[in-house]
Coordinates of C-alpha atoms in Angstrom, one line a residue:
X1 CA 119.1 138.9 119.7
X2 CA 118.4 136.5 116.8
X3 CA 116.2 133.6 117.8
X4 CA 116.8 130.4 115.9
X5 CA 114.0 127.8 115.4
X6 CA 115.3 124.3 116.0
X7 CA 111.9 122.7 115.7
X8 CA 111.9 119.4 113.7
X9 CA 108.8 118.9 111.6
X10 CA 107.0 115.7 111.0
X11 CA 108.3 115.6 107.5
X12 CA 111.9 116.2 108.7
X13 CA 111.6 113.2 111.0
X14 CA 110.1 110.9 108.3
X15 CA 112.7 112.0 105.8
X16 CA 115.6 111.4 108.3
X17 CA 114.3 107.9 109.0
X18 CA 114.0 107.1 105.3
X19 CA 117.5 108.3 104.6
X20 CA 118.8 106.3 107.5
X21 CA 117.1 103.2 106.1
X22 CA 118.5 103.7 102.6
X23 CA 122.1 104.2 103.9
X24 CA 121.7 101.1 106.1
X25 CA 120.7 99.0 103.1
X26 CA 123.6 100.5 101.0
X27 CA 126.0 99.5 103.8
X28 CA 124.6 96.0 104.6
X29 CA 123.7 94.6 101.2
X30 CA 125.7 93.8 98.1
X31 CA 123.1 94.2 95.3
X32 CA 120.1 96.4 96.2
X33 CA 117.7 98.0 93.7
X34 CA 114.8 100.4 94.0
X35 CA 111.4 99.7 92.5
X36 CA 110.5 102.8 90.4
X37 CA 107.1 102.8 88.7
X38 CA 106.7 106.5 88.1
X39 CA 104.1 106.6 90.8
X40 CA 104.1 109.2 93.6
X41 CA 105.5 106.9 96.3
X42 CA 108.4 105.7 94.2
X43 CA 109.1 109.3 93.1
X44 CA 109.4 110.3 96.7
X45 CA 111.7 107.4 97.4
X46 CA 113.8 108.6 94.5
X47 CA 114.1 112.1 96.0
X48 CA 115.1 110.5 99.3
X49 CA 117.8 108.4 97.6
X50 CA 119.2 111.5 95.9
X51 CA 119.5 113.2 99.3
X52 CA 120.9 110.1 101.1
X53 CA 123.9 109.8 98.7
X54 CA 124.4 113.3 97.4
X55 CA 126.7 114.5 95.9
X56 CA 127.4 110.9 94.7
X57 CA 125.0 109.2 92.3
X58 CA 122.4 106.8 93.6
X59 CA 124.4 103.6 94.1
X60 CA 121.8 101.1 92.9
X61 CA 119.7 100.6 89.8
X62 CA 116.0 101.3 89.4
X63 CA 113.6 98.6 88.4
X64 CA 110.0 98.6 87.1
X65 CA 107.8 95.6 86.7
X66 CA 105.9 96.7 83.6
X67 CA 102.6 94.9 82.9
X68 CA 102.4 96.5 79.4
X69 CA 99.0 97.9 80.5
X70 CA 100.3 101.0 82.4
X71 CA 99.3 104.5 81.6
X72 CA 101.3 106.2 78.9
X73 CA 101.7 109.4 81.0
X74 CA 103.4 107.4 83.8
X75 CA 105.7 105.4 81.5
X76 CA 106.8 108.6 79.8
X77 CA 107.6 110.1 83.2
X78 CA 109.4 107.0 84.3
X79 CA 111.7 107.0 81.3
X80 CA 112.4 110.8 81.4
X81 CA 113.1 110.9 85.1
X82 CA 115.4 108.0 85.0
X83 CA 117.3 109.6 82.1
X84 CA 117.6 112.9 83.9
X85 CA 119.2 111.2 86.9
X86 CA 121.5 109.1 84.8
X87 CA 120.2 106.1 86.6
X88 CA 120.2 102.5 85.2
X89 CA 116.6 101.5 84.7
X90 CA 115.7 97.8 84.4
X91 CA 112.3 97.1 82.9
X92 CA 111.0 93.6 83.9
X93 CA 108.3 92.8 81.3
X94 CA 105.1 90.8 82.1
X95 CA 104.5 90.5 78.4
X96 CA 107.9 88.7 78.1
X97 CA 106.9 86.4 81.0
X98 CA 103.7 85.6 79.0
X99 CA 105.6 85.0 75.8
X100 CA 108.0 82.6 77.6
X101 CA 105.2 80.6 79.1
X102 CA 106.1 81.6 82.7
X103 CA 102.6 82.9 83.3
X104 CA 99.2 82.6 81.6
X105 CA 97.2 85.7 80.7
X106 CA 93.8 85.9 82.2
X107 CA 90.7 86.1 80.0
X108 CA 87.3 87.7 80.4
X109 CA 85.9 91.0 81.3
X110 CA 87.8 91.3 84.6
X111 CA 91.1 90.0 83.2
X112 CA 94.1 91.8 84.7
X113 CA 97.9 91.4 84.5
X114 CA 98.4 92.8 88.0
X115 CA 98.8 89.4 89.7
X116 CA 101.1 88.2 87.0
X117 CA 103.6 90.8 88.1
X118 CA 104.7 88.5 91.0
X119 CA 106.4 85.9 88.7
X120 CA 108.1 88.6 86.6
X121 CA 109.3 90.4 89.8
X122 CA 110.7 87.2 91.3
X123 CA 112.4 86.2 88.0
X124 CA 114.0 89.6 87.8
X125 CA 115.3 89.5 91.4
X126 CA 116.8 86.1 90.7
X127 CA 118.3 87.1 87.3
X128 CA 120.0 90.2 88.7
X129 CA 120.8 88.6 92.1
X130 CA 119.3 91.4 94.0
X131 CA 119.5 90.9 97.8
X132 CA 117.5 94.0 98.8
X133 CA 114.5 95.6 97.0
X134 CA 113.2 99.0 98.0
X135 CA 109.4 99.4 97.7
X136 CA 107.2 102.4 98.2
X137 CA 104.5 100.6 100.2
X138 CA 103.1 102.4 103.2
X139 CA 101.3 100.9 106.3
X140 CA 98.3 103.2 105.8
X141 CA 97.5 101.8 102.4
X142 CA 96.0 98.4 103.2
X143 CA 95.8 96.1 106.2
X144 CA 98.3 93.5 104.9
X145 CA 100.8 96.2 104.3
X146 CA 100.3 97.4 107.8
X147 CA 101.7 94.0 109.0
X148 CA 105.0 94.4 107.2
X149 CA 108.2 95.3 108.9
X150 CA 110.6 97.9 107.4
X151 CA 113.0 95.1 106.6
X152 CA 110.7 92.4 105.3
X153 CA 112.3 89.0 104.9
X154 CA 111.6 86.8 101.8
X155 CA 112.7 83.2 101.6
X156 CA 114.4 81.6 98.6
X157 CA 111.0 81.3 96.9
X158 CA 110.3 85.0 97.3
X159 CA 107.5 84.2 99.8
X160 CA 106.5 86.2 102.8
X161 CA 105.3 84.7 106.1
X162 CA 103.3 87.3 108.1
X163 CA 103.3 85.1 111.2
X164 CA 107.1 84.6 111.3
X165 CA 108.5 88.1 110.9
X166 CA 111.7 89.4 112.4
X167 CA 111.4 91.8 115.3
X168 CA 112.5 95.4 114.8
X169 CA 113.5 97.3 117.9
X170 CA 113.7 101.0 117.4
X171 CA 115.8 101.5 114.3
X172 CA 117.7 98.2 114.5
X173 CA 117.2 96.1 111.4
X174 CA 118.2 92.5 110.7
X175 CA 119.9 92.3 107.3
X176 CA 121.2 88.7 107.6
X177 CA 120.1 86.5 104.7
X178 CA 121.4 83.4 103.0
X179 CA 122.1 83.2 99.3
X180 CA 118.8 83.2 97.3
X181 CA 116.9 85.0 100.0
X182 CA 116.3 88.7 99.9
X183 CA 114.8 91.6 101.9
X184 CA 112.0 93.9 100.8
X185 CA 112.7 97.3 102.3
X186 CA 110.0 99.9 102.9
X187 CA 111.5 103.3 103.8
X188 CA 108.0 105.0 103.6
X189 CA 106.4 102.5 106.0
X190 CA 105.5 105.2 108.6
X191 CA 104.3 107.8 106.0
X192 CA 100.7 108.4 105.2
X193 CA 99.2 109.4 101.9
X194 CA 99.0 113.0 103.2
X195 CA 102.6 112.9 104.3
X196 CA 103.6 112.0 100.7
X197 CA 101.7 114.9 99.3
X198 CA 103.0 117.3 101.9
X199 CA 106.5 116.2 101.0
X200 CA 105.8 116.6 97.2
X201 CA 104.7 120.1 97.9
X202 CA 107.6 121.0 100.2
X203 CA 110.2 119.6 97.8
X204 CA 108.5 120.9 94.6
X205 CA 108.7 117.4 93.1
X206 CA 107.3 116.9 89.6
X207 CA 104.7 114.1 89.2
X208 CA 102.8 112.6 86.2
X209 CA 99.9 114.7 84.9
X210 CA 97.3 112.0 85.7
X211 CA 97.5 112.8 89.4
X212 CA 95.8 116.1 88.6
X213 CA 92.1 116.6 87.5
X214 CA 91.5 116.1 83.8
X215 CA 88.7 115.1 81.5
X216 CA 88.8 111.4 80.6
X217 CA 86.4 108.8 79.1
X218 CA 85.6 106.3 81.7
X219 CA 83.0 103.7 82.6
X220 CA 81.7 102.5 86.0
X221 CA 82.2 99.0 87.4
X222 CA 81.5 98.1 91.0
X223 CA 81.5 101.8 91.9
X224 CA 84.9 102.4 90.4
X225 CA 85.7 104.5 87.3
X226 CA 87.9 102.5 84.9
X227 CA 89.5 104.2 81.9
X228 CA 88.5 103.7 78.2
X229 CA 91.4 101.7 76.8
X230 CA 91.9 98.8 74.4
X231 CA 93.4 96.7 77.2
X232 CA 90.4 97.2 79.5
X233 CA 87.4 95.0 78.5
X234 CA 84.1 96.8 78.8
X235 CA 80.7 95.2 78.6
X236 CA 77.7 96.4 76.7
X237 CA 76.1 97.3 80.0
X238 CA 79.0 99.6 80.9
X239 CA 78.5 102.7 78.9
X240 CA 81.3 105.2 78.4
X241 CA 81.0 108.8 79.6
X242 CA 83.3 111.7 80.1
X243 CA 84.1 112.8 83.6
X244 CA 86.6 115.1 85.4
X245 CA 88.8 112.7 87.3
X246 CA 92.2 112.2 88.7
X247 CA 94.2 109.2 90.0
X248 CA 95.2 108.7 93.7
X249 CA 97.3 105.8 92.7
X250 CA 98.7 104.6 89.4
X251 CA 99.3 101.0 88.1
X252 CA 97.8 98.5 85.7
X253 CA 94.9 100.2 83.9
X254 CA 92.7 97.1 84.2
X255 CA 92.4 97.4 87.9
X256 CA 93.2 101.0 88.7
X257 CA 90.2 103.3 89.1
X258 CA 90.0 107.1 88.9
X259 CA 88.2 109.3 91.4
X260 CA 86.0 112.2 90.5
X261 CA 87.9 115.4 91.4
X262 CA 88.5 118.9 90.4
X263 CA 91.8 119.1 92.3
X264 CA 94.2 120.7 89.7
X265 CA 97.1 121.6 92.0
X266 CA 99.1 119.9 94.8
X267 CA 97.5 122.2 97.3
X268 CA 94.0 121.2 96.2
X269 CA 94.9 117.5 96.3
X270 CA 96.2 117.9 99.9
X271 CA 92.9 119.5 100.9
X272 CA 91.0 116.7 99.2
X273 CA 93.1 114.0 100.9
X274 CA 92.8 115.6 104.3
X275 CA 89.0 115.4 104.0
X276 CA 88.5 111.9 102.5
X277 CA 87.5 109.0 104.7
X278 CA 88.3 106.3 102.1
X279 CA 91.8 104.8 101.9
X280 CA 93.8 105.2 98.7
X281 CA 93.7 101.5 97.7
X282 CA 90.1 101.1 98.9
X283 CA 89.0 103.9 96.5
X284 CA 91.0 102.9 93.5
X285 CA 92.2 99.3 93.3
X286 CA 89.8 96.7 92.0
X287 CA 92.2 93.8 92.7
X288 CA 92.1 94.5 96.5
X289 CA 88.3 94.0 96.4
X290 CA 88.4 90.4 95.1
X291 CA 88.5 89.0 98.7
X292 CA 89.1 90.3 102.3
X293 CA 92.6 88.9 102.2
X294 CA 93.5 89.6 98.6
X295 CA 96.6 91.7 99.2
X296 CA 97.9 89.4 101.9
X297 CA 97.4 86.3 99.6
X298 CA 99.4 88.1 96.8
X299 CA 102.1 89.2 99.2
X300 CA 102.6 85.6 100.5
X301 CA 103.3 84.6 96.9
X302 CA 105.9 87.3 96.5
X303 CA 103.9 90.4 95.4
X304 CA 105.4 93.6 96.5

């Protein structure tokens, strides 16, 4: 007699939860959008959105807050993937915010546009009247993100209060907001970095090439390998050298470090991640090292 296997895998459970969250948002809110940077977490969110609403199209636009200092490989992937899906892509530009005098560009060797994204994001949310914004943050990334609820309330200034969050019982989410307020929604909250890579392998999802090992000119700063680029200021005491590296996370080049790695396939990356003892952001994000509470301070101001 044929024996059927009804076992539900960890990935099945996480996927089902994320699909439920996306459908809940589509039902409860009038103007949601999905933050899509071309990074692996937002790519996984996009696949889940496809499954949640298939065979219909994804019922909300995509949005990227572009610092103008992102990796070319990732921007090319972002544009191509959005076009393949026929999705509406909104690009909120930090450069435009600078040109309009909304923010002031930092100067000096450690200058970065990463923090400037907050103003651009909040302006775009207000301009397009979004009331729910999907983000790919996971609780295992950083301690401030571990505090976030799945439905994370933001007041009419876009600010987050970690001491006054709404309770979430089981899969019951509070979607009530007043005009001007919005909710950040994190469908991947309960995923780990390893879950994301396992899902990418299982689904056969394409990702930007910089996630795989390649030779790149880099220099070392505070134990982190930053890329050779005209937008990254390098001191005379920071010599360039070639290294075989890959990126665990992608973002603004001025604060995103590479890791030395020879992992050239998804399977090899999964082996590497399973053995590492350093978190994704701890290994690759210079802006999180500026203070013990750097991420929480940025999130209070409206950072995603």
